[in-house]
PDB file of C-alpha atoms in Angstrom:
ATOM      1  CA  UNK A   1      59.630 -71.938  10.390  1.00 47.00           C
ATOM      2  CA  UNK A   2      59.510 -69.800  13.510  1.00 54.00           C
ATOM      3  CA  UNK A   3      57.875 -66.404  13.424  1.00 51.00           C
ATOM      4  CA  UNK A   4      58.540 -63.450  15.741  1.00 54.00           C
ATOM      5  CA  UNK A   5      55.689 -62.081  17.832  1.00 55.00           C
ATOM      6  CA  UNK A   6      54.507 -58.588  17.005  1.00 50.00           C
ATOM      7  CA  UNK A   7      55.568 -57.108  20.365  1.00 61.00           C
ATOM      8  CA  UNK A   8      59.367 -56.632  20.271  1.00 69.00           C
ATOM      9  CA  UNK A   9      61.887 -56.136  23.102  1.00 85.00           C
ATOM     10  CA  UNK A  10      60.358 -58.450  25.665  1.00 90.00           C
ATOM     11  CA  UNK A  11      62.203 -59.619  28.733  1.00 93.00           C
ATOM     12  CA  UNK A  12      61.930 -63.208  29.877  1.00 94.00           C
ATOM     13  CA  UNK A  13      59.938 -62.100  32.908  1.00 92.00           C
ATOM     14  CA  UNK A  14      57.423 -60.284  30.648  1.00 92.00           C
ATOM     15  CA  UNK A  15      57.152 -63.293  28.342  1.00 89.00           C
ATOM     16  CA  UNK A  16      56.560 -65.608  31.293  1.00 90.00           C
ATOM     17  CA  UNK A  17      53.671 -63.400  32.462  1.00 88.00           C
ATOM     18  CA  UNK A  18      51.764 -63.668  29.174  1.00 84.00           C
ATOM     19  CA  UNK A  19      48.693 -65.935  29.296  1.00 83.00           C
ATOM     20  CA  UNK A  20      49.401 -69.539  28.299  1.00 83.00           C
ATOM     21  CA  UNK A  21      48.174 -70.170  24.777  1.00 84.00           C
ATOM     22  CA  UNK A  22      49.554 -73.673  24.188  1.00 81.00           C
ATOM     23  CA  UNK A  23      52.380 -72.496  21.912  1.00 82.00           C
ATOM     24  CA  UNK A  24      56.130 -72.918  22.272  1.00 82.00           C
ATOM     25  CA  UNK A  25      58.025 -69.595  22.513  1.00 88.00           C
ATOM     26  CA  UNK A  26      61.697 -68.756  22.596  1.00 92.00           C
ATOM     27  CA  UNK A  27      63.169 -65.315  23.219  1.00 93.00           C
ATOM     28  CA  UNK A  28      66.129 -64.106  21.170  1.00 95.00           C
ATOM     29  CA  UNK A  29      67.487 -60.738  22.321  1.00 94.00           C
ATOM     30  CA  UNK A  30      64.004 -59.505  23.259  1.00 94.00           C
ATOM     31  CA  UNK A  31      62.212 -60.923  20.228  1.00 92.00           C
ATOM     32  CA  UNK A  32      59.845 -63.837  20.877  1.00 90.00           C
ATOM     33  CA  UNK A  33      59.462 -66.606  18.304  1.00 90.00           C
ATOM     34  CA  UNK A  34      56.719 -69.217  18.162  1.00 86.00           C
ATOM     35  CA  UNK A  35      57.285 -72.682  16.691  1.00 80.00           C
ATOM     36  CA  UNK A  36      54.795 -75.420  15.832  1.00 80.00           C
ATOM     37  CA  UNK A  37      54.888 -78.661  17.793  1.00 84.00           C
ATOM     38  CA  UNK A  38      57.422 -81.269  16.652  1.00 88.00           C
ATOM     39  CA  UNK A  39      56.680 -84.408  14.649  1.00 89.00           C
ATOM     40  CA  UNK A  40      56.408 -87.904  16.098  1.00 91.00           C
ATOM     41  CA  UNK A  41      59.783 -88.818  14.507  1.00 93.00           C
ATOM     42  CA  UNK A  42      61.381 -85.829  16.214  1.00 94.00           C
ATOM     43  CA  UNK A  43      59.920 -86.928  19.547  1.00 95.00           C
ATOM     44  CA  UNK A  44      61.013 -90.546  19.065  1.00 97.00           C
ATOM     45  CA  UNK A  45      64.617 -89.513  18.391  1.00 98.00           C
ATOM     46  CA  UNK A  46      64.551 -87.037  21.286  1.00 98.00           C
ATOM     47  CA  UNK A  47      63.135 -89.686  23.630  1.00 97.00           C
ATOM     48  CA  UNK A  48      65.899 -92.112  22.743  1.00 98.00           C
ATOM     49  CA  UNK A  49      68.567 -89.459  23.245  1.00 98.00           C
ATOM     50  CA  UNK A  50      67.092 -88.628  26.643  1.00 98.00           C
ATOM     51  CA  UNK A  51      67.027 -92.292  27.668  1.00 97.00           C
ATOM     52  CA  UNK A  52      70.625 -93.022  26.731  1.00 97.00           C
ATOM     53  CA  UNK A  53      72.103 -89.761  27.997  1.00 97.00           C
ATOM     54  CA  UNK A  54      70.093 -89.849  31.219  1.00 96.00           C
ATOM     55  CA  UNK A  55      71.231 -93.410  31.905  1.00 96.00           C
ATOM     56  CA  UNK A  56      74.874 -92.722  31.016  1.00 93.00           C
ATOM     57  CA  UNK A  57      75.743 -89.632  33.015  1.00 94.00           C
ATOM     58  CA  UNK A  58      77.317 -89.572  36.472  1.00 92.00           C
ATOM     59  CA  UNK A  59      75.300 -88.825  39.591  1.00 93.00           C
ATOM     60  CA  UNK A  60      74.640 -85.120  40.036  1.00 95.00           C
ATOM     61  CA  UNK A  61      74.425 -84.354  36.308  1.00 97.00           C
ATOM     62  CA  UNK A  62      70.989 -83.022  35.334  1.00 98.00           C
ATOM     63  CA  UNK A  63      69.397 -83.942  31.990  1.00 98.00           C
ATOM     64  CA  UNK A  64      66.159 -82.264  30.867  1.00 98.00           C
ATOM     65  CA  UNK A  65      63.947 -82.399  27.777  1.00 97.00           C
ATOM     66  CA  UNK A  66      61.825 -79.581  26.386  1.00 93.00           C
ATOM     67  CA  UNK A  67      59.844 -77.735  27.288  1.00 91.00           C
ATOM     68  CA  UNK A  68      62.082 -76.096  29.860  1.00 95.00           C
ATOM     69  CA  UNK A  69      63.301 -72.525  29.535  1.00 96.00           C
ATOM     70  CA  UNK A  70      67.022 -71.850  29.580  1.00 98.00           C
ATOM     71  CA  UNK A  71      67.349 -68.182  30.511  1.00 98.00           C
ATOM     72  CA  UNK A  72      70.694 -66.983  29.185  1.00 98.00           C
ATOM     73  CA  UNK A  73      70.062 -63.268  29.839  1.00 97.00           C
ATOM     74  CA  UNK A  74      67.079 -61.082  30.762  1.00 97.00           C
ATOM     75  CA  UNK A  75      66.114 -60.880  27.069  1.00 96.00           C
ATOM     76  CA  UNK A  76      67.168 -64.349  25.863  1.00 97.00           C
ATOM     77  CA  UNK A  77      65.476 -67.614  26.853  1.00 97.00           C
ATOM     78  CA  UNK A  78      65.615 -70.711  24.665  1.00 97.00           C
ATOM     79  CA  UNK A  79      64.121 -74.187  24.929  1.00 95.00           C
ATOM     80  CA  UNK A  80      66.648 -76.737  23.689  1.00 97.00           C
ATOM     81  CA  UNK A  81      65.189 -80.144  22.910  1.00 97.00           C
ATOM     82  CA  UNK A  82      67.583 -81.590  25.480  1.00 98.00           C
ATOM     83  CA  UNK A  83      69.861 -79.815  27.922  1.00 98.00           C
ATOM     84  CA  UNK A  84      72.603 -81.099  30.213  1.00 98.00           C
ATOM     85  CA  UNK A  85      73.925 -79.338  33.317  1.00 98.00           C
ATOM     86  CA  UNK A  86      77.029 -80.788  34.946  1.00 98.00           C
ATOM     87  CA  UNK A  87      77.099 -81.285  38.715  1.00 97.00           C
ATOM     88  CA  UNK A  88      79.527 -78.367  39.180  1.00 97.00           C
ATOM     89  CA  UNK A  89      76.945 -76.014  37.596  1.00 98.00           C
ATOM     90  CA  UNK A  90      73.762 -77.442  39.111  1.00 97.00           C
ATOM     91  CA  UNK A  91      73.092 -74.135  40.908  1.00 98.00           C
ATOM     92  CA  UNK A  92      71.662 -72.758  37.656  1.00 98.00           C
ATOM     93  CA  UNK A  93      68.813 -75.284  37.877  1.00 98.00           C
ATOM     94  CA  UNK A  94      66.047 -73.343  39.597  1.00 98.00           C
ATOM     95  CA  UNK A  95      62.401 -72.872  38.587  1.00 97.00           C
ATOM     96  CA  UNK A  96      63.882 -72.909  35.074  1.00 97.00           C
ATOM     97  CA  UNK A  97      67.542 -73.017  34.077  1.00 98.00           C
ATOM     98  CA  UNK A  98      68.974 -69.592  34.820  1.00 98.00           C
ATOM     99  CA  UNK A  99      72.451 -69.543  33.373  1.00 98.00           C
ATOM    100  CA  UNK A 100      74.632 -71.321  30.859  1.00 98.00           C
ATOM    101  CA  UNK A 101      74.139 -75.099  30.564  1.00 98.00           C
ATOM    102  CA  UNK A 102      76.983 -77.380  29.517  1.00 98.00           C
ATOM    103  CA  UNK A 103      75.289 -79.011  26.530  1.00 98.00           C
ATOM    104  CA  UNK A 104      72.364 -78.096  24.308  1.00 98.00           C
ATOM    105  CA  UNK A 105      70.912 -80.635  21.879  1.00 98.00           C
ATOM    106  CA  UNK A 106      68.496 -79.874  19.059  1.00 98.00           C
ATOM    107  CA  UNK A 107      66.639 -82.422  16.952  1.00 97.00           C
ATOM    108  CA  UNK A 108      65.922 -80.813  13.593  1.00 95.00           C
ATOM    109  CA  UNK A 109      62.389 -80.443  12.275  1.00 91.00           C
ATOM    110  CA  UNK A 110      61.572 -78.916   8.894  1.00 88.00           C
ATOM    111  CA  UNK A 111      60.057 -75.945  10.735  1.00 85.00           C
ATOM    112  CA  UNK A 112      63.078 -75.391  13.004  1.00 87.00           C
ATOM    113  CA  UNK A 113      66.154 -76.440  11.004  1.00 92.00           C
ATOM    114  CA  UNK A 114      67.124 -72.958   9.814  1.00 92.00           C
ATOM    115  CA  UNK A 115      66.728 -71.490  13.306  1.00 93.00           C
ATOM    116  CA  UNK A 116      68.549 -74.393  15.003  1.00 95.00           C
ATOM    117  CA  UNK A 117      71.518 -74.127  12.612  1.00 96.00           C
ATOM    118  CA  UNK A 118      71.535 -70.330  12.537  1.00 96.00           C
ATOM    119  CA  UNK A 119      70.091 -68.011  15.160  1.00 96.00           C
ATOM    120  CA  UNK A 120      69.898 -70.597  17.934  1.00 96.00           C
ATOM    121  CA  UNK A 121      73.442 -71.904  17.354  1.00 97.00           C
ATOM    122  CA  UNK A 122      74.833 -68.369  17.258  1.00 97.00           C
ATOM    123  CA  UNK A 123      72.933 -67.439  20.425  1.00 97.00           C
ATOM    124  CA  UNK A 124      74.215 -70.446  22.383  1.00 98.00           C
ATOM    125  CA  UNK A 125      77.778 -69.697  21.262  1.00 98.00           C
ATOM    126  CA  UNK A 126      77.524 -66.012  22.145  1.00 97.00           C
ATOM    127  CA  UNK A 127      76.374 -66.935  25.646  1.00 98.00           C
ATOM    128  CA  UNK A 128      79.155 -69.514  26.114  1.00 98.00           C
ATOM    129  CA  UNK A 129      77.393 -72.907  25.981  1.00 98.00           C
ATOM    130  CA  UNK A 130      80.420 -75.255  25.680  1.00 98.00           C
ATOM    131  CA  UNK A 131      78.886 -77.947  23.452  1.00 98.00           C
ATOM    132  CA  UNK A 132      75.989 -78.066  20.976  1.00 98.00           C
ATOM    133  CA  UNK A 133      74.630 -81.068  19.092  1.00 98.00           C
ATOM    134  CA  UNK A 134      72.497 -80.887  15.962  1.00 98.00           C
ATOM    135  CA  UNK A 135      70.584 -84.134  15.452  1.00 98.00           C
ATOM    136  CA  UNK A 136      69.376 -84.603  11.873  1.00 97.00           C
ATOM    137  CA  UNK A 137      66.764 -87.366  11.595  1.00 94.00           C
ATOM    138  CA  UNK A 138      66.574 -87.147   7.805  1.00 94.00           C
ATOM    139  CA  UNK A 139      70.316 -87.652   7.306  1.00 97.00           C
ATOM    140  CA  UNK A 140      70.524 -89.904  10.387  1.00 97.00           C
ATOM    141  CA  UNK A 141      73.477 -88.051  11.854  1.00 98.00           C
ATOM    142  CA  UNK A 142      74.468 -86.130  14.947  1.00 98.00           C
ATOM    143  CA  UNK A 143      76.791 -83.173  14.475  1.00 98.00           C
ATOM    144  CA  UNK A 144      78.867 -82.272  17.535  1.00 98.00           C
ATOM    145  CA  UNK A 145      80.055 -78.679  17.878  1.00 98.00           C
ATOM    146  CA  UNK A 146      82.391 -77.321  20.544  1.00 98.00           C
ATOM    147  CA  UNK A 147      82.787 -73.713  21.493  1.00 98.00           C
ATOM    148  CA  UNK A 148      85.906 -71.879  20.377  1.00 97.00           C
ATOM    149  CA  UNK A 149      86.060 -69.455  23.317  1.00 94.00           C
ATOM    150  CA  UNK A 150      88.307 -66.965  21.527  1.00 94.00           C
ATOM    151  CA  UNK A 151      85.964 -66.682  18.546  1.00 94.00           C
ATOM    152  CA  UNK A 152      82.797 -67.305  20.638  1.00 92.00           C
ATOM    153  CA  UNK A 153      81.664 -69.535  17.769  1.00 96.00           C
ATOM    154  CA  UNK A 154      81.185 -73.258  17.364  1.00 98.00           C
ATOM    155  CA  UNK A 155      83.564 -75.529  15.503  1.00 98.00           C
ATOM    156  CA  UNK A 156      82.322 -78.811  14.088  1.00 98.00           C
ATOM    157  CA  UNK A 157      84.371 -81.558  15.734  1.00 98.00           C
ATOM    158  CA  UNK A 158      82.592 -84.690  14.488  1.00 98.00           C
ATOM    159  CA  UNK A 159      79.630 -86.071  12.591  1.00 98.00           C
ATOM    160  CA  UNK A 160      78.305 -89.372  13.945  1.00 98.00           C
ATOM    161  CA  UNK A 161      76.223 -91.746  11.808  1.00 98.00           C
ATOM    162  CA  UNK A 162      74.726 -95.227  12.288  1.00 98.00           C
ATOM    163  CA  UNK A 163      77.606 -97.595  13.010  1.00 98.00           C
ATOM    164  CA  UNK A 164      79.391 -94.918  15.074  1.00 98.00           C
ATOM    165  CA  UNK A 165      79.460 -94.502  18.826  1.00 98.00           C
ATOM    166  CA  UNK A 166      79.217 -90.893  19.947  1.00 98.00           C
ATOM    167  CA  UNK A 167      81.457 -89.888  22.843  1.00 97.00           C
ATOM    168  CA  UNK A 168      82.290 -86.524  24.356  1.00 97.00           C
ATOM    169  CA  UNK A 169      84.927 -85.369  26.848  1.00 96.00           C
ATOM    170  CA  UNK A 170      82.130 -83.363  28.481  1.00 96.00           C
ATOM    171  CA  UNK A 171      80.568 -86.631  29.728  1.00 96.00           C
ATOM    172  CA  UNK A 172      83.343 -89.228  30.142  1.00 94.00           C
ATOM    173  CA  UNK A 173      82.014 -92.768  29.975  1.00 92.00           C
ATOM    174  CA  UNK A 174      78.962 -91.849  27.912  1.00 96.00           C
ATOM    175  CA  UNK A 175      78.790 -93.818  24.679  1.00 96.00           C
ATOM    176  CA  UNK A 176      75.827 -93.443  22.321  1.00 98.00           C
ATOM    177  CA  UNK A 177      75.013 -96.050  19.676  1.00 98.00           C
ATOM    178  CA  UNK A 178      73.879 -93.724  16.889  1.00 98.00           C
ATOM    179  CA  UNK A 179      72.068 -96.502  14.995  1.00 98.00           C
ATOM    180  CA  UNK A 180      69.827 -97.081  18.025  1.00 98.00           C
ATOM    181  CA  UNK A 181      68.964 -93.381  18.233  1.00 98.00           C
ATOM    182  CA  UNK A 182      67.581 -93.418  14.689  1.00 97.00           C
ATOM    183  CA  UNK A 183      66.328 -97.035  14.728  1.00 91.00           C
TER     184      UNK A 183
END
Protein backbone atom coordinates (compact mmCIF):
# COMPACT_ATOMS: atom_id res chain seq x y z
CA UNK A 1 0.00 0.00 0.00
CA UNK A 2 1.12 3.54 -0.72
CA UNK A 3 1.18 6.11 2.04
CA UNK A 4 0.99 9.90 1.68
CA UNK A 5 3.86 12.02 2.96
CA UNK A 6 3.13 14.27 5.91
CA UNK A 7 3.71 17.51 3.96
CA UNK A 8 0.62 18.12 1.79
CA UNK A 9 0.13 20.37 -1.27
CA UNK A 10 3.50 19.88 -2.91
CA UNK A 11 4.21 20.86 -6.47
CA UNK A 12 6.26 18.61 -8.71
CA UNK A 13 9.10 21.12 -8.66
CA UNK A 14 9.13 21.08 -4.82
CA UNK A 15 9.05 17.28 -4.75
CA UNK A 16 11.92 17.09 -7.22
CA UNK A 17 14.03 19.34 -4.97
CA UNK A 18 13.72 17.06 -1.93
CA UNK A 19 16.88 15.07 -1.11
CA UNK A 20 16.99 11.63 -2.73
CA UNK A 21 16.15 8.97 -0.17
CA UNK A 22 15.95 5.89 -2.42
CA UNK A 23 12.14 5.73 -2.34
CA UNK A 24 9.64 5.88 -5.19
CA UNK A 25 7.23 8.85 -4.95
CA UNK A 26 4.21 9.86 -6.97
CA UNK A 27 2.29 13.11 -6.62
CA UNK A 28 -1.50 13.12 -6.75
CA UNK A 29 -3.01 16.61 -6.67
CA UNK A 30 -0.26 17.89 -4.36
CA UNK A 31 -0.12 14.84 -2.11
CA UNK A 32 3.01 12.69 -2.37
CA UNK A 33 2.78 8.92 -1.95
CA UNK A 34 5.65 6.52 -1.36
CA UNK A 35 5.56 2.90 -2.54
CA UNK A 36 7.88 0.00 -1.75
CA UNK A 37 9.99 -1.47 -4.54
CA UNK A 38 8.30 -4.05 -6.77
CA UNK A 39 8.79 -7.81 -6.64
CA UNK A 40 10.97 -9.81 -9.01
CA UNK A 41 7.83 -11.23 -10.70
CA UNK A 42 6.57 -7.69 -11.29
CA UNK A 43 9.92 -6.75 -12.84
CA UNK A 44 10.03 -9.87 -15.02
CA UNK A 45 6.57 -9.16 -16.45
CA UNK A 46 7.42 -5.47 -16.91
CA UNK A 47 10.69 -6.35 -18.66
CA UNK A 48 8.91 -8.62 -21.10
CA UNK A 49 6.28 -5.98 -21.84
CA UNK A 50 9.02 -3.44 -22.48
CA UNK A 51 10.87 -5.80 -24.81
CA UNK A 52 7.86 -6.67 -26.95
CA UNK A 53 6.36 -3.18 -27.07
CA UNK A 54 9.72 -1.52 -27.70
CA UNK A 55 10.43 -3.92 -30.57
CA UNK A 56 6.94 -3.60 -32.07
CA UNK A 57 6.37 0.13 -32.31
CA UNK A 58 7.09 2.31 -35.33
CA UNK A 59 10.12 4.59 -35.50
CA UNK A 60 9.63 7.79 -33.53
CA UNK A 61 7.45 6.22 -30.83
CA UNK A 62 9.06 6.46 -27.39
CA UNK A 63 8.71 3.65 -24.84
CA UNK A 64 9.97 4.10 -21.27
CA UNK A 65 9.96 2.02 -18.08
CA UNK A 66 9.85 3.33 -14.53
CA UNK A 67 11.24 5.20 -12.88
CA UNK A 68 10.44 8.19 -15.04
CA UNK A 69 8.14 10.98 -13.91
CA UNK A 70 5.12 11.84 -16.02
CA UNK A 71 4.17 15.37 -15.00
CA UNK A 72 0.49 15.82 -15.81
CA UNK A 73 0.09 19.15 -13.98
CA UNK A 74 2.14 21.23 -11.53
CA UNK A 75 0.73 19.17 -8.64
CA UNK A 76 0.42 15.74 -10.29
CA UNK A 77 3.35 13.55 -11.36
CA UNK A 78 3.05 9.78 -11.67
CA UNK A 79 5.49 7.01 -12.54
CA UNK A 80 3.73 4.42 -14.69
CA UNK A 81 5.54 1.10 -14.94
CA UNK A 82 5.65 1.61 -18.70
CA UNK A 83 4.70 4.64 -20.75
CA UNK A 84 4.33 5.15 -24.49
CA UNK A 85 4.48 8.49 -26.32
CA UNK A 86 3.52 8.50 -29.99
CA UNK A 87 5.75 10.30 -32.49
CA UNK A 88 3.19 13.12 -32.92
CA UNK A 89 3.48 13.90 -29.18
CA UNK A 90 7.21 13.39 -28.70
CA UNK A 91 7.62 17.06 -27.72
CA UNK A 92 6.43 16.17 -24.21
CA UNK A 93 9.55 14.04 -23.72
CA UNK A 94 11.97 16.40 -22.00
CA UNK A 95 14.01 15.92 -18.81
CA UNK A 96 10.93 13.95 -17.73
CA UNK A 97 7.63 13.56 -19.57
CA UNK A 98 5.82 16.87 -19.27
CA UNK A 99 2.36 16.32 -20.65
CA UNK A 100 -0.11 13.58 -21.45
CA UNK A 101 1.36 10.32 -22.79
CA UNK A 102 -0.62 8.08 -25.12
CA UNK A 103 -0.47 4.89 -23.06
CA UNK A 104 0.20 4.11 -19.41
CA UNK A 105 0.79 0.53 -18.28
CA UNK A 106 0.79 -0.68 -14.69
CA UNK A 107 1.86 -4.11 -13.48
CA UNK A 108 -0.01 -4.83 -10.26
CA UNK A 109 1.81 -5.57 -7.02
CA UNK A 110 0.02 -6.37 -3.76
CA UNK A 111 1.21 -3.01 -2.42
CA UNK A 112 0.00 -1.00 -5.44
CA UNK A 113 -3.10 -2.79 -6.77
CA UNK A 114 -5.66 -0.60 -5.01
CA UNK A 115 -3.90 2.60 -6.09
CA UNK A 116 -3.36 1.38 -9.68
CA UNK A 117 -7.04 0.42 -10.07
CA UNK A 118 -8.36 3.45 -8.19
CA UNK A 119 -6.57 6.75 -7.68
CA UNK A 120 -4.01 6.26 -10.43
CA UNK A 121 -6.58 5.14 -13.02
CA UNK A 122 -8.87 8.04 -12.15
CA UNK A 123 -5.97 10.50 -12.33
CA UNK A 124 -4.84 9.31 -15.77
CA UNK A 125 -8.42 9.53 -17.06
CA UNK A 126 -8.96 13.00 -15.62
CA UNK A 127 -5.82 14.22 -17.38
CA UNK A 128 -6.80 12.61 -20.71
CA UNK A 129 -4.41 9.66 -21.14
CA UNK A 130 -6.09 7.82 -24.06
CA UNK A 131 -5.27 4.22 -23.06
CA UNK A 132 -4.42 2.46 -19.79
CA UNK A 133 -3.45 -1.17 -19.26
CA UNK A 134 -3.64 -3.01 -15.95
CA UNK A 135 -1.39 -6.07 -15.99
CA UNK A 136 -2.33 -8.63 -13.33
CA UNK A 137 0.42 -11.23 -12.81
CA UNK A 138 -1.63 -13.28 -10.36
CA UNK A 139 -4.58 -13.70 -12.73
CA UNK A 140 -2.26 -13.70 -15.77
CA UNK A 141 -4.29 -11.12 -17.65
CA UNK A 142 -3.96 -7.69 -19.17
CA UNK A 143 -6.97 -5.40 -18.97
CA UNK A 144 -7.13 -2.73 -21.67
CA UNK A 145 -9.04 0.47 -20.90
CA UNK A 146 -9.77 3.30 -23.32
CA UNK A 147 -10.74 6.80 -22.39
CA UNK A 148 -14.34 7.86 -22.86
CA UNK A 149 -13.62 11.55 -23.51
CA UNK A 150 -17.16 12.69 -22.71
CA UNK A 151 -17.15 11.00 -19.30
CA UNK A 152 -13.37 11.48 -18.78
CA UNK A 153 -13.37 7.91 -17.44
CA UNK A 154 -11.99 4.63 -18.70
CA UNK A 155 -14.08 1.89 -20.25
CA UNK A 156 -12.83 -1.68 -20.21
CA UNK A 157 -12.55 -2.79 -23.83
CA UNK A 158 -10.85 -6.18 -23.47
CA UNK A 159 -9.21 -8.63 -21.10
CA UNK A 160 -6.34 -10.61 -22.64
CA UNK A 161 -5.17 -13.93 -21.19
CA UNK A 162 -2.60 -16.58 -22.19
CA UNK A 163 -3.59 -17.85 -25.63
CA UNK A 164 -4.68 -14.35 -26.70
CA UNK A 165 -2.77 -11.82 -28.75
CA UNK A 166 -3.16 -8.26 -27.50
CA UNK A 167 -3.57 -5.59 -30.16
CA UNK A 168 -4.48 -1.92 -29.96
CA UNK A 169 -5.47 0.66 -32.57
CA UNK A 170 -3.11 3.03 -30.75
CA UNK A 171 -0.13 1.00 -32.05
CA UNK A 172 -1.14 -0.65 -35.35
CA UNK A 173 0.96 -3.71 -36.11
CA UNK A 174 1.81 -4.40 -32.47
CA UNK A 175 0.79 -7.89 -31.42
CA UNK A 176 1.59 -9.19 -27.93
CA UNK A 177 1.59 -12.91 -27.11
CA UNK A 178 0.12 -12.74 -23.61
CA UNK A 179 1.36 -16.23 -22.67
CA UNK A 180 4.94 -15.09 -23.29
CA UNK A 181 4.48 -12.05 -21.05
CA UNK A 182 3.55 -14.25 -18.09
CA UNK A 183 5.73 -17.25 -19.06
